[in-house]
Coordinates of C-alpha atoms and ligand atoms in Angstrom, one line a residue:
T1 CA -42.6 -17.1 16.4
I2 CA -42.2 -13.8 14.5
Y3 CA -39.9 -11.3 16.2
T4 CA -40.2 -7.5 15.9
S5 CA -38.2 -4.6 17.0
H6 CA -38.6 -3.2 20.6
W7 CA -38.0 0.3 19.3
D8 CA -40.9 2.5 18.2
A9 CA -41.9 2.4 14.5
P10 CA -40.8 5.4 12.5
A11 CA -42.8 7.2 9.8
L12 CA -42.2 5.8 6.4
P13 CA -42.3 8.6 3.8
E14 CA -42.9 7.8 0.1
T15 CA -40.6 10.2 -1.6
S16 CA -37.2 10.2 -3.4
I17 CA -34.0 9.8 -1.4
F18 CA -32.9 13.2 -2.7
T19 CA -36.1 15.0 -1.6
Y20 CA -35.9 13.2 1.7
L21 CA -32.4 14.4 2.4
F22 CA -32.7 17.9 0.9
P23 CA -36.3 19.0 1.4
D24 CA -37.6 22.1 -0.2
S25 CA -40.3 22.4 2.4
A26 CA -41.3 20.9 5.7
A27 CA -44.0 18.8 3.9
D28 CA -41.2 17.1 1.8
S29 CA -39.5 15.2 4.6
P30 CA -39.7 14.4 8.2
L31 CA -36.1 15.2 8.7
E32 CA -35.0 18.1 10.8
R33 CA -33.5 20.9 8.7
F34 CA -30.0 22.0 9.6
D35 CA -28.1 25.2 9.0
P36 CA -27.2 25.0 5.3
A37 CA -23.7 26.4 6.1
L38 CA -22.8 23.4 8.1
P39 CA -20.0 21.2 6.6
A40 CA -21.3 18.0 5.0
F41 CA -18.1 16.5 3.6
I42 CA -14.5 17.3 4.3
S43 CA -11.5 16.0 2.3
P44 CA -8.2 16.1 4.3
L45 CA -6.3 15.3 1.1
T46 CA -7.4 18.4 -0.8
D47 CA -8.3 20.4 2.3
T48 CA -11.7 21.1 0.9
T49 CA -15.0 21.4 2.7
V50 CA -18.4 21.1 1.1
S51 CA -21.3 22.6 3.0
R52 CA -24.8 21.2 3.0
A53 CA -26.0 24.1 0.8
Q54 CA -23.1 23.5 -1.7
L55 CA -23.8 19.8 -1.7
K56 CA -27.4 20.4 -2.7
E57 CA -26.6 23.1 -5.2
N58 CA -23.8 21.0 -6.8
A59 CA -26.2 18.1 -7.2
L60 CA -28.9 20.2 -8.9
R61 CA -26.3 21.7 -11.2
L62 CA -24.9 18.4 -12.1
A63 CA -28.4 17.0 -12.6
S64 CA -29.1 19.6 -15.3
G65 CA -25.8 18.9 -16.9
L66 CA -26.6 15.2 -17.0
R67 CA -30.0 16.0 -18.6
K68 CA -28.2 17.9 -21.3
L69 CA -26.2 14.8 -22.1
G70 CA -29.5 13.0 -22.6
L71 CA -29.8 11.2 -19.3
K72 CA -33.4 10.7 -18.1
K73 CA -35.2 9.6 -14.9
Y74 CA -34.8 5.8 -14.5
D75 CA -31.6 5.6 -16.5
T76 CA -28.6 4.0 -14.8
A77 CA -25.0 5.3 -14.4
C78 CA -22.0 3.6 -13.0
V79 CA -19.7 5.4 -10.5
W80 CA -16.3 3.8 -10.3
G81 CA -13.6 5.2 -8.1
A82 CA -12.2 5.6 -4.6
N83 CA -13.9 7.7 -2.0
S84 CA -13.4 11.4 -2.9
L85 CA -15.4 14.6 -3.1
P86 CA -15.9 14.3 -6.9
W87 CA -17.3 10.8 -6.3
I88 CA -19.7 12.2 -3.8
S89 CA -20.7 15.1 -6.2
A90 CA -21.4 12.6 -8.9
V91 CA -23.6 10.4 -6.8
F92 CA -25.8 13.2 -5.5
G93 CA -26.0 14.7 -9.0
L94 CA -27.3 11.3 -10.3
I95 CA -29.9 10.9 -7.5
A96 CA -31.1 14.5 -8.1
A97 CA -31.5 13.6 -11.8
G98 CA -33.5 10.5 -10.8
V99 CA -30.8 8.2 -12.3
T100 CA -30.0 4.9 -10.6
V101 CA -26.5 4.7 -9.1
T102 CA -24.6 1.5 -9.6
P103 CA -21.3 2.0 -7.6
A104 CA -18.4 -0.3 -8.5
N105 CA -15.5 -1.5 -6.4
V106 CA -12.5 0.8 -7.1
A107 CA -10.1 -2.2 -7.4
Y108 CA -12.1 -4.1 -10.0
E109 CA -10.2 -5.7 -13.0
S110 CA -11.5 -5.2 -16.5
H111 CA -13.9 -8.3 -16.6
E112 CA -15.4 -7.4 -13.2
I113 CA -16.3 -3.8 -14.2
A114 CA -17.5 -5.0 -17.6
H115 CA -19.9 -7.5 -15.9
Q116 CA -21.4 -4.7 -13.7
I117 CA -21.7 -2.2 -16.6
N118 CA -23.3 -4.7 -18.9
D119 CA -25.6 -6.3 -16.4
S120 CA -26.8 -3.0 -14.9
G121 CA -27.3 -1.4 -18.3
A122 CA -25.4 1.7 -17.3
S123 CA -25.3 4.3 -20.0
L124 CA -22.9 6.7 -18.4
L125 CA -19.7 6.1 -16.4
F126 CA -18.1 8.3 -13.8
V127 CA -14.5 7.0 -13.5
D128 CA -11.5 7.7 -11.4
P129 CA -8.6 8.7 -13.7
A130 CA -6.6 6.0 -12.1
N131 CA -9.0 3.4 -13.5
L132 CA -8.9 4.6 -17.1
I133 CA -6.3 2.0 -18.2
T134 CA -8.4 -0.8 -16.8
F135 CA -11.5 0.7 -18.4
E136 CA -9.8 0.7 -21.9
K137 CA -9.2 -3.0 -21.4
A138 CA -12.9 -3.5 -20.5
K139 CA -14.2 -1.5 -23.5
P140 CA -14.2 -4.3 -26.1
N141 CA -16.5 -6.3 -23.8
L142 CA -19.0 -3.6 -23.2
R143 CA -22.5 -3.9 -24.7
N144 CA -23.3 -0.2 -24.5
I145 CA -21.4 2.2 -26.6
F146 CA -19.8 4.9 -24.5
P147 CA -19.2 8.1 -26.5
A148 CA -16.6 10.3 -24.9
S149 CA -19.3 12.6 -23.6
R150 CA -20.7 9.6 -21.5
I151 CA -17.3 9.0 -19.8
V152 CA -16.7 11.5 -17.0
L153 CA -13.7 11.8 -14.8
L154 CA -13.9 11.8 -11.0
C155 CA -11.4 14.5 -10.2
R156 CA -11.2 18.2 -9.7
T157 CA -11.4 20.2 -12.9
E158 CA -7.9 21.6 -12.3
D159 CA -6.4 18.2 -11.9
K160 CA -7.9 16.8 -15.1
P161 CA -5.1 15.0 -17.0
E162 CA -4.3 17.1 -20.0
I163 CA -4.2 14.1 -22.4
S164 CA -7.6 12.8 -21.5
P165 CA -10.4 13.5 -24.0
Y166 CA -12.9 13.3 -21.1
K167 CA -14.4 16.0 -19.0
S168 CA -14.3 16.2 -15.3
V169 CA -17.5 16.0 -13.3
Y170 CA -17.4 19.7 -12.4
E171 CA -17.3 20.7 -16.1
L172 CA -20.8 19.2 -16.5
F173 CA -22.4 21.6 -14.0
G174 CA -25.3 23.5 -15.5
D175 CA -27.9 25.7 -14.0
V176 CA -29.8 24.9 -10.8
A177 CA -33.0 23.2 -11.8
P178 CA -35.5 21.2 -9.6
A179 CA -34.6 17.6 -8.7
E180 CA -36.6 14.7 -10.2
R181 CA -39.5 13.8 -7.9
F182 CA -40.7 10.3 -6.9
V183 CA -44.0 10.1 -5.1
G184 CA -46.0 7.2 -3.8
Q185 CA -45.7 4.0 -5.9
D186 CA -42.9 5.6 -7.9
A187 CA -40.8 5.9 -4.8
I188 CA -41.7 2.4 -3.7
N189 CA -40.8 0.8 -7.0
S190 CA -38.0 2.8 -8.5
A191 CA -34.3 1.9 -8.1
A192 CA -32.1 4.4 -6.4
W193 CA -29.0 2.2 -5.9
L194 CA -27.9 -0.9 -7.7
C195 CA -25.1 -2.5 -5.7
Y196 CA -23.7 -5.9 -6.7
S197 CA -24.0 -8.9 -4.4
S198 CA -23.8 -12.7 -4.9
G199 CA -26.5 -13.4 -2.4
T200 CA -26.6 -17.0 -1.3
T201 CA -25.2 -18.5 -4.5
G202 CA -23.7 -17.7 -7.9
L203 CA -22.2 -14.6 -9.6
P204 CA -22.7 -11.0 -8.4
K205 CA -26.2 -9.8 -9.1
G206 CA -27.6 -6.3 -9.1
V207 CA -29.6 -5.5 -6.0
V208 CA -32.4 -3.2 -6.7
T209 CA -32.6 -0.8 -3.7
T210 CA -35.5 1.5 -4.1
H211 CA -36.0 5.1 -2.8
H212 CA -38.5 3.8 -0.3
N213 CA -36.0 1.1 0.9
L214 CA -33.5 3.8 1.7
T215 CA -35.8 6.3 3.3
S216 CA -37.3 3.5 5.5
Q217 CA -33.8 2.4 6.5
L218 CA -32.7 5.9 7.4
Q219 CA -35.8 6.6 9.4
A220 CA -35.3 3.3 11.3
L221 CA -31.6 4.1 12.0
N222 CA -32.6 7.4 13.4
V223 CA -35.0 5.9 15.9
M224 CA -32.5 3.5 17.3
H225 CA -29.3 5.5 17.2
E226 CA -28.0 7.5 20.0
P227 CA -28.2 10.8 18.3
L228 CA -25.1 12.0 16.7
K229 CA -25.2 15.7 17.6
S230 CA -25.0 18.3 14.9
G231 CA -22.2 20.8 15.7
E232 CA -20.5 18.3 18.0
D233 CA -20.0 15.0 16.2
S234 CA -18.2 14.0 13.1
V235 CA -17.8 10.8 11.2
L236 CA -14.7 9.1 9.8
G237 CA -15.4 8.1 6.2
I238 CA -12.9 5.4 5.3
L239 CA -15.1 2.5 4.3
P240 CA -15.6 2.3 0.6
L241 CA -18.7 4.3 -0.3
S242 CA -19.3 1.9 -3.2
H243 CA -20.3 -0.8 -0.7
I244 CA -23.7 -0.6 0.8
F245 CA -22.2 -0.1 4.4
G246 CA -20.4 3.0 3.2
A247 CA -23.2 4.2 1.0
I248 CA -25.9 4.2 3.6
I249 CA -24.2 4.6 7.0
V250 CA -21.3 6.8 5.9
L251 CA -22.6 8.7 3.0
L252 CA -26.3 9.2 3.7
Q253 CA -27.0 8.8 7.4
P254 CA -24.8 11.6 8.6
I255 CA -26.7 14.0 6.4
T256 CA -29.9 13.1 8.2
V257 CA -28.4 14.2 11.5
G258 CA -26.4 17.2 10.3
V259 CA -23.0 15.7 11.0
P260 CA -19.9 16.1 8.7
V261 CA -18.0 13.2 7.3
I262 CA -14.2 13.3 6.9
V263 CA -13.6 11.4 3.6
L264 CA -10.5 9.3 3.0
P265 CA -9.9 6.8 0.2
K266 CA -8.9 3.9 2.5
F267 CA -7.7 2.8 5.9
E268 CA -4.1 3.8 6.2
E269 CA -2.8 4.4 9.7
V270 CA -1.0 7.7 9.4
S271 CA -3.7 9.5 7.4
V272 CA -6.5 8.1 9.5
Y273 CA -4.9 9.0 12.9
S274 CA -3.9 12.4 11.6
A275 CA -7.4 13.1 10.4
I276 CA -8.9 12.0 13.8
Q277 CA -6.5 14.4 15.5
K278 CA -7.0 17.3 13.2
Y279 CA -10.7 17.2 12.8
K280 CA -11.5 15.8 16.3
I281 CA -13.5 13.0 14.8
T282 CA -15.9 11.4 17.3
Y283 CA -17.3 8.4 15.5
S284 CA -16.1 5.7 13.1
L285 CA -17.6 2.9 11.1
V286 CA -15.2 0.0 10.8
V287 CA -14.8 -3.7 9.8
P288 CA -13.1 -6.1 12.2
P289 CA -9.7 -6.1 10.3
I290 CA -9.4 -2.4 11.0
L291 CA -9.7 -3.1 14.7
I292 CA -6.9 -5.6 14.4
V293 CA -4.6 -3.0 12.8
M294 CA -5.4 -0.5 15.6
L295 CA -4.9 -3.2 18.2
H296 CA -1.4 -3.9 17.0
S297 CA -0.5 -0.4 16.0
Q298 CA 3.0 0.9 16.9
I299 CA 2.1 4.5 16.1
S300 CA -1.5 5.2 17.3
K301 CA 0.0 6.4 20.6
N302 CA 1.8 9.2 18.8
Y303 CA -1.6 10.8 17.9
D304 CA -4.2 12.5 20.0
L305 CA -7.2 10.2 19.4
S306 CA -9.1 11.4 22.5
S307 CA -12.0 12.9 20.5
L308 CA -13.0 9.4 19.3
K309 CA -16.0 8.2 21.3
A310 CA -17.3 5.1 19.5
L311 CA -16.7 2.7 16.7
L312 CA -19.4 0.6 15.0
S313 CA -18.3 -2.6 13.3
G314 CA -20.3 -4.5 10.7
A315 CA -20.2 -6.5 7.5
A316 CA -18.2 -9.4 9.1
P317 CA -18.1 -11.3 12.4
L318 CA -16.6 -9.4 15.3
S319 CA -15.7 -11.9 18.1
K320 CA -16.0 -11.4 21.8
E321 CA -12.2 -12.1 22.1
L322 CA -11.3 -9.3 19.7
C323 CA -13.7 -6.9 21.5
T324 CA -12.0 -7.7 24.8
E325 CA -8.5 -7.2 23.5
F326 CA -9.5 -4.0 21.8
K327 CA -11.0 -2.6 24.9
K328 CA -7.9 -3.4 26.9
R329 CA -5.8 -1.3 24.5
Y330 CA -8.4 1.4 24.0
P331 CA -10.5 1.6 27.2
D332 CA -12.0 5.0 26.3
F333 CA -13.6 3.9 23.0
K334 CA -17.0 2.3 22.9
L335 CA -17.3 -0.5 20.5
A336 CA -20.6 -1.8 19.0
Q337 CA -21.7 -4.1 16.3
G338 CA -24.3 -4.2 13.6
Y339 CA -25.5 -6.9 11.1
G340 CA -27.1 -6.7 7.7
M341 CA -26.8 -7.3 4.0
T342 CA -26.7 -5.4 0.7
E343 CA -30.1 -7.0 0.0
T344 CA -31.6 -5.3 3.2
S345 CA -30.3 -1.8 2.6
P346 CA -28.3 -2.9 4.8
V347 CA -28.9 -2.9 8.6
I348 CA -31.2 -5.5 10.2
M349 CA -29.7 -5.6 13.7
S350 CA -27.6 -3.1 15.6
M351 CA -26.8 -1.8 19.0
T352 CA -26.0 1.6 20.4
A353 CA -22.5 2.4 21.5
A354 CA -23.6 2.4 25.1
D355 CA -24.8 -1.2 24.7
G356 CA -21.5 -2.5 23.3
A357 CA -19.7 -3.4 26.5
A358 CA -22.5 -5.7 27.8
H359 CA -23.0 -7.4 24.4
E360 CA -19.6 -8.3 23.1
G361 CA -19.8 -10.9 20.3
Q362 CA -23.5 -10.2 19.7
C363 CA -24.7 -8.2 16.6
G364 CA -27.5 -6.3 18.3
R365 CA -31.3 -6.3 18.3
L366 CA -33.7 -5.8 15.4
I367 CA -33.8 -2.2 14.3
P368 CA -37.3 -0.7 13.6
T369 CA -39.3 -1.9 10.6
W370 CA -37.9 -5.5 10.6
E371 CA -39.8 -8.7 11.3
A372 CA -37.6 -11.8 11.8
R373 CA -37.8 -15.6 12.1
L374 CA -35.2 -18.2 12.8
V375 CA -36.0 -21.1 10.6
K376 CA -34.6 -24.5 11.7
E377 CA -33.5 -27.3 9.3
D378 CA -36.9 -29.0 9.7
G379 CA -38.6 -25.8 8.5
E380 CA -40.1 -24.9 11.9
N381 CA -39.4 -21.6 13.5
A382 CA -37.0 -21.6 16.4
S383 CA -38.8 -20.4 19.5
K384 CA -36.5 -21.1 22.4
P385 CA -33.6 -18.8 23.5
G386 CA -30.3 -20.0 22.1
E387 CA -31.9 -22.2 19.5
S388 CA -30.3 -21.5 16.1
G389 CA -31.9 -21.2 12.7
E390 CA -31.5 -19.4 9.4
L391 CA -32.6 -15.8 9.6
W392 CA -35.5 -14.9 7.4
V393 CA -36.6 -11.2 7.4
R394 CA -39.3 -9.0 6.2
G395 CA -39.6 -5.2 6.1
P396 CA -39.7 -2.1 3.9
S397 CA -36.0 -2.0 3.4
T398 CA -35.9 -5.5 1.8
M399 CA -34.6 -5.0 -1.8
K400 CA -37.2 -5.0 -4.6
G401 CA -35.3 -8.0 -6.0
Y402 CA -32.3 -9.0 -8.0
H403 CA -32.1 -7.1 -11.3
N404 CA -33.4 -9.1 -14.2
N405 CA -33.0 -12.4 -12.4
T406 CA -36.3 -14.2 -11.7
E407 CA -34.5 -17.4 -10.8
A408 CA -32.5 -15.8 -8.0
N409 CA -35.5 -14.0 -6.8
D410 CA -37.6 -17.2 -6.6
K411 CA -34.8 -18.8 -4.6
S412 CA -34.3 -15.9 -2.2
F413 CA -37.8 -15.2 -1.2
A414 CA -40.2 -17.5 0.6
E415 CA -44.0 -17.1 0.6
G416 CA -45.1 -13.9 2.2
R417 CA -42.0 -12.1 0.9
W418 CA -39.8 -13.4 3.6
F419 CA -36.2 -12.9 2.5
K420 CA -33.8 -15.8 3.3
T421 CA -30.5 -14.3 4.5
G422 CA -28.4 -17.5 4.4
D423 CA -27.0 -16.7 7.8
V424 CA -27.6 -18.8 10.9
L425 CA -28.3 -16.8 14.1
T426 CA -29.3 -17.4 17.7
R427 CA -31.5 -15.1 19.8
T428 CA -31.6 -14.5 23.6
E429 CA -34.8 -14.2 25.5
D430 CA -34.6 -10.4 25.5
G431 CA -33.9 -10.1 21.8
W432 CA -30.1 -10.0 21.3
Y433 CA -28.9 -11.9 18.3
Q434 CA -25.6 -13.5 17.5
V435 CA -24.4 -14.8 14.1
V436 CA -23.2 -18.4 14.5
D437 CA -22.9 -19.7 11.0
R438 CA -23.4 -19.1 7.3
V439 CA -25.3 -21.6 5.1
K440 CA -24.6 -19.8 1.8
E441 CA -21.5 -20.1 -0.2
L442 CA -20.4 -16.5 0.2
I443 CA -16.8 -15.7 1.4
K444 CA -16.0 -12.4 3.1
Y445 CA -12.5 -11.0 2.9
K446 CA -12.3 -8.0 5.3
G447 CA -16.0 -7.2 4.8
F448 CA -15.7 -7.5 1.0
Q449 CA -17.8 -10.1 -0.8
V450 CA -15.9 -12.8 -2.6
P451 CA -18.3 -15.1 -4.5
P452 CA -16.7 -18.5 -4.8
A453 CA -18.7 -19.3 -7.9
E454 CA -16.9 -16.4 -9.7
L455 CA -13.5 -17.7 -8.8
E456 CA -14.5 -21.2 -9.7
A457 CA -15.7 -20.1 -13.1
L458 CA -12.5 -18.1 -13.7
L459 CA -10.3 -21.1 -12.6
L460 CA -12.1 -23.4 -15.0
T461 CA -10.9 -21.2 -17.9
N462 CA -7.3 -22.1 -16.9
P463 CA -6.3 -25.1 -19.1
D464 CA -4.2 -26.6 -16.3
V465 CA -7.3 -26.9 -14.1
V466 CA -10.0 -29.5 -14.7
D467 CA -12.1 -29.0 -11.6
V468 CA -12.2 -26.7 -8.6
G469 CA -14.0 -25.8 -5.4
V470 CA -13.5 -22.5 -3.5
I471 CA -14.2 -21.9 0.2
G472 CA -13.2 -19.4 2.9
V473 CA -10.8 -20.3 5.7
W474 CA -10.7 -18.3 8.9
D475 CA -7.6 -16.4 9.8
E476 CA -7.7 -15.3 13.4
S477 CA -4.6 -13.0 13.1
Q478 CA -6.4 -10.8 10.6
A479 CA -10.0 -11.4 11.8
T480 CA -11.1 -12.4 8.4
E481 CA -11.8 -15.3 6.0
L482 CA -9.3 -15.9 3.2
P483 CA -10.4 -17.5 -0.1
R484 CA -8.9 -20.9 -0.8
A485 CA -9.1 -23.0 -4.0
Y486 CA -9.1 -26.8 -4.1
V487 CA -8.0 -27.7 -7.6
V488 CA -7.9 -30.9 -9.7
A489 CA -4.9 -30.6 -12.0
N490 CA -5.2 -31.5 -15.6
P491 CA -3.9 -35.1 -15.9
R492 CA -1.9 -34.2 -19.0
L493 CA 0.4 -32.3 -16.7
G494 CA 1.4 -35.6 -15.0
L495 CA 1.7 -33.6 -11.8
K496 CA 3.7 -35.4 -9.0
P497 CA 3.6 -34.3 -5.3
D498 CA 7.1 -32.7 -5.7
G499 CA 5.6 -30.4 -8.3
Y500 CA 2.6 -29.2 -6.2
A501 CA 4.4 -26.2 -4.7
K502 CA 5.2 -24.6 -8.1
F503 CA 1.8 -25.6 -9.5
T504 CA -0.2 -24.0 -6.7
R505 CA 2.0 -20.9 -6.7
D506 CA 1.4 -20.5 -10.4
I507 CA -2.3 -20.9 -10.0
G508 CA -2.4 -18.3 -7.2
A509 CA -0.4 -15.8 -9.3
W510 CA -2.6 -16.5 -12.4
V511 CA -5.8 -15.6 -10.4
A512 CA -4.2 -12.6 -8.7
A513 CA -3.5 -11.1 -12.1
R514 CA -7.2 -11.3 -13.0
V515 CA -9.2 -10.2 -10.0
A516 CA -9.7 -7.4 -7.6
P517 CA -7.2 -7.8 -4.7
Q518 CA -9.9 -9.0 -2.2
K519 CA -10.5 -12.0 -4.3
K520 CA -6.8 -13.2 -4.4
L521 CA -6.4 -16.8 -3.1
R522 CA -4.8 -15.7 0.1
G523 CA -6.0 -18.8 1.8
G524 CA -3.9 -20.9 -0.6
V525 CA -4.3 -23.3 -3.4
V526 CA -4.5 -27.0 -2.6
V527 CA -4.2 -29.9 -5.0
I528 CA -7.0 -32.5 -4.6
A529 CA -7.8 -35.7 -6.4
A530 CA -11.5 -34.9 -6.9
I531 CA -13.9 -32.2 -5.7
P532 CA -16.6 -33.6 -3.4
K533 CA -20.0 -33.3 -5.1
S534 CA -23.6 -34.2 -4.5
P535 CA -25.3 -36.6 -6.9
S536 CA -26.8 -33.5 -8.7
G537 CA -23.3 -32.1 -9.2
K538 CA -23.3 -29.4 -6.5
I539 CA -20.0 -28.8 -4.8
L540 CA -20.1 -30.0 -1.2
R541 CA -18.5 -27.0 0.4
K542 CA -19.2 -28.4 3.8
D543 CA -16.8 -31.3 3.0
L544 CA -14.2 -28.9 1.8
R545 CA -14.5 -26.9 4.9
K546 CA -14.2 -30.0 7.1
R547 CA -11.1 -30.9 5.2
A548 CA -9.6 -27.4 5.7
E549 CA -10.2 -27.7 9.5
E550 CA -8.4 -31.1 9.5
E551 CA -5.4 -29.9 7.4
Ligands
LIG601 P1 -22.8 -7.7 2.4 N1 -21.4 -10.6 11.8 C1 -21.2 -11.7 11.0 N2 -21.4 -11.7 9.7 C2 -21.9 -10.5 9.2 C3 -22.1 -9.4 10.0 C4 -21.8 -9.5 11.4 N3 -22.0 -8.4 12.2 N4 -22.6 -8.4 9.1 C5 -22.7 -8.9 7.9 N5 -22.2 -10.2 7.9 C6 -22.1 -11.1 6.8 O1 -24.0 -7.8 1.5 C7 -23.3 -12.0 6.7 O2 -22.9 -13.3 6.2 O3 -23.3 -6.6 3.4 C8 -24.2 -11.3 5.7 O4 -25.1 -12.1 5.0 O5 -21.5 -7.3 1.8 C9 -23.2 -10.8 4.7 O6 -22.1 -10.4 5.5 C10 -23.7 -9.6 3.9 O7 -22.6 -9.0 3.2 C11 -24.2 -2.8 9.8 C12 -25.0 -3.6 9.1 C13 -22.7 -2.9 7.9 C14 -24.8 -4.1 7.9 C15 -23.6 -3.8 7.2 C16 -23.3 -4.2 5.8 C17 -23.4 -5.6 5.5 C18 -22.6 -6.0 4.3 C19 -23.0 -2.4 9.1 O8 -24.4 -2.3 11.0

């Protein structure tokens, strides 16, 4: 059985994401055109508002500055920083110039950013001044040479550190010139975004998200969404814009409905509650650990949060139990859930806020444009309600493929361009889905991807470790998985059980010094005699998971 969405199919324009969002004429885009003076993005930190008209003009000015630096359509640039207005300016300037955006996690360590810059082939870097020290460490490992003109600071011109040889993004602004156009096959085939995801196995890979992937996704979201109302609603922008959830649902979608986003660098209780109160924010995108913090908050009662109508959670499992507890504490907020992946631009399933109460623990119904199958272990499609199977999907928002990686593409796509998600789901008779398991090796810490293969490769470079297997262990109190390493100690250490505590502490600290914080071994380090492996040498993570449950 092949399932489809019960919502109407949207029109699927073949144009660039920039032209779609900021049409010059009605023929350019099916989107409604809103008052150009409406606020698009607001920063409570600098107390600055950017209107829709300014956003577009800034993008066109930056695009011409980028052209002066020699950047061309189809080039790639990396944007590396926390959520901020300069970050947003940089990204819209790049898409206006037809340059592919590869956004990097703000907390990356030097080898992590070097991998993304090298693999993506980025030839320009927008960087948060706070990341300059880490960037200097990464520099010797970069394949592209970055002259000072190709390193641009994500900060206000007036805040530019005096000592830095680099310009701020605003100093690149040139004259307003037309945006690069992508029409027909060019829009279907050209990369707009290049996020990094490990997929079902291995190291982080570039996910080629085309212009058409994005416009199809935004069209689909706007069919199924309860409309956010321009002039009434506003969105809290705390999720990292460098992750696909933030990029599409926080950065782009509000523009399509004429609603402002209040931008903050991260979830921090005081600044978030103050912003909700001050800007009367009505809608927020969240991940489950944020709901846990709100659930146990000692201070949320000191703020007027009554403007908030709904929260939409995604990127990690949100249990029925957490929904119930959350609703007890905050009965006036509607709570809904969505499901998707970087590879699917990202939403596959979702529900409206109004549906949330009746569907706790479920992740929604197929949004428009998607076809889905649940493939059982015997290769047959599940067809009965409640039967579980691996979700395979097909639709115009499926990535073009992993960047320069035929092997991973061959593994991820089945005949007929079905994309294998690596997640196991069930479906009710009337089309509601629930995520019940994951058959891929990916770990998720608070919605962030933690590829175990990456931690394993790192740990094998430690001379005290001869073998290792990494899995995620569930922590109910934080509503997240935590990465845990099982390690075989080098026999030359002559390690005895009374030395395990120090050894595992040292290993944990050694890893923590080398990775972004979400990849720390918060689930612990466990000494093991041998890593369970299949005859072909593959780590049997199922066995490690079973062991973790028994411990
Ligand atoms: P990536 N429940 C359980 N697991 C989930 C869920 C969910 N609701 N959403 C995502 N995952 C897991 O690429 C799942 O294993 O994308 C999936 O394969 O960082 C993996 O996370 C993908 O991780 C939405 C829809 C946000 C999608 C998203 C972003 C998905 C993050 C909001 O409404």
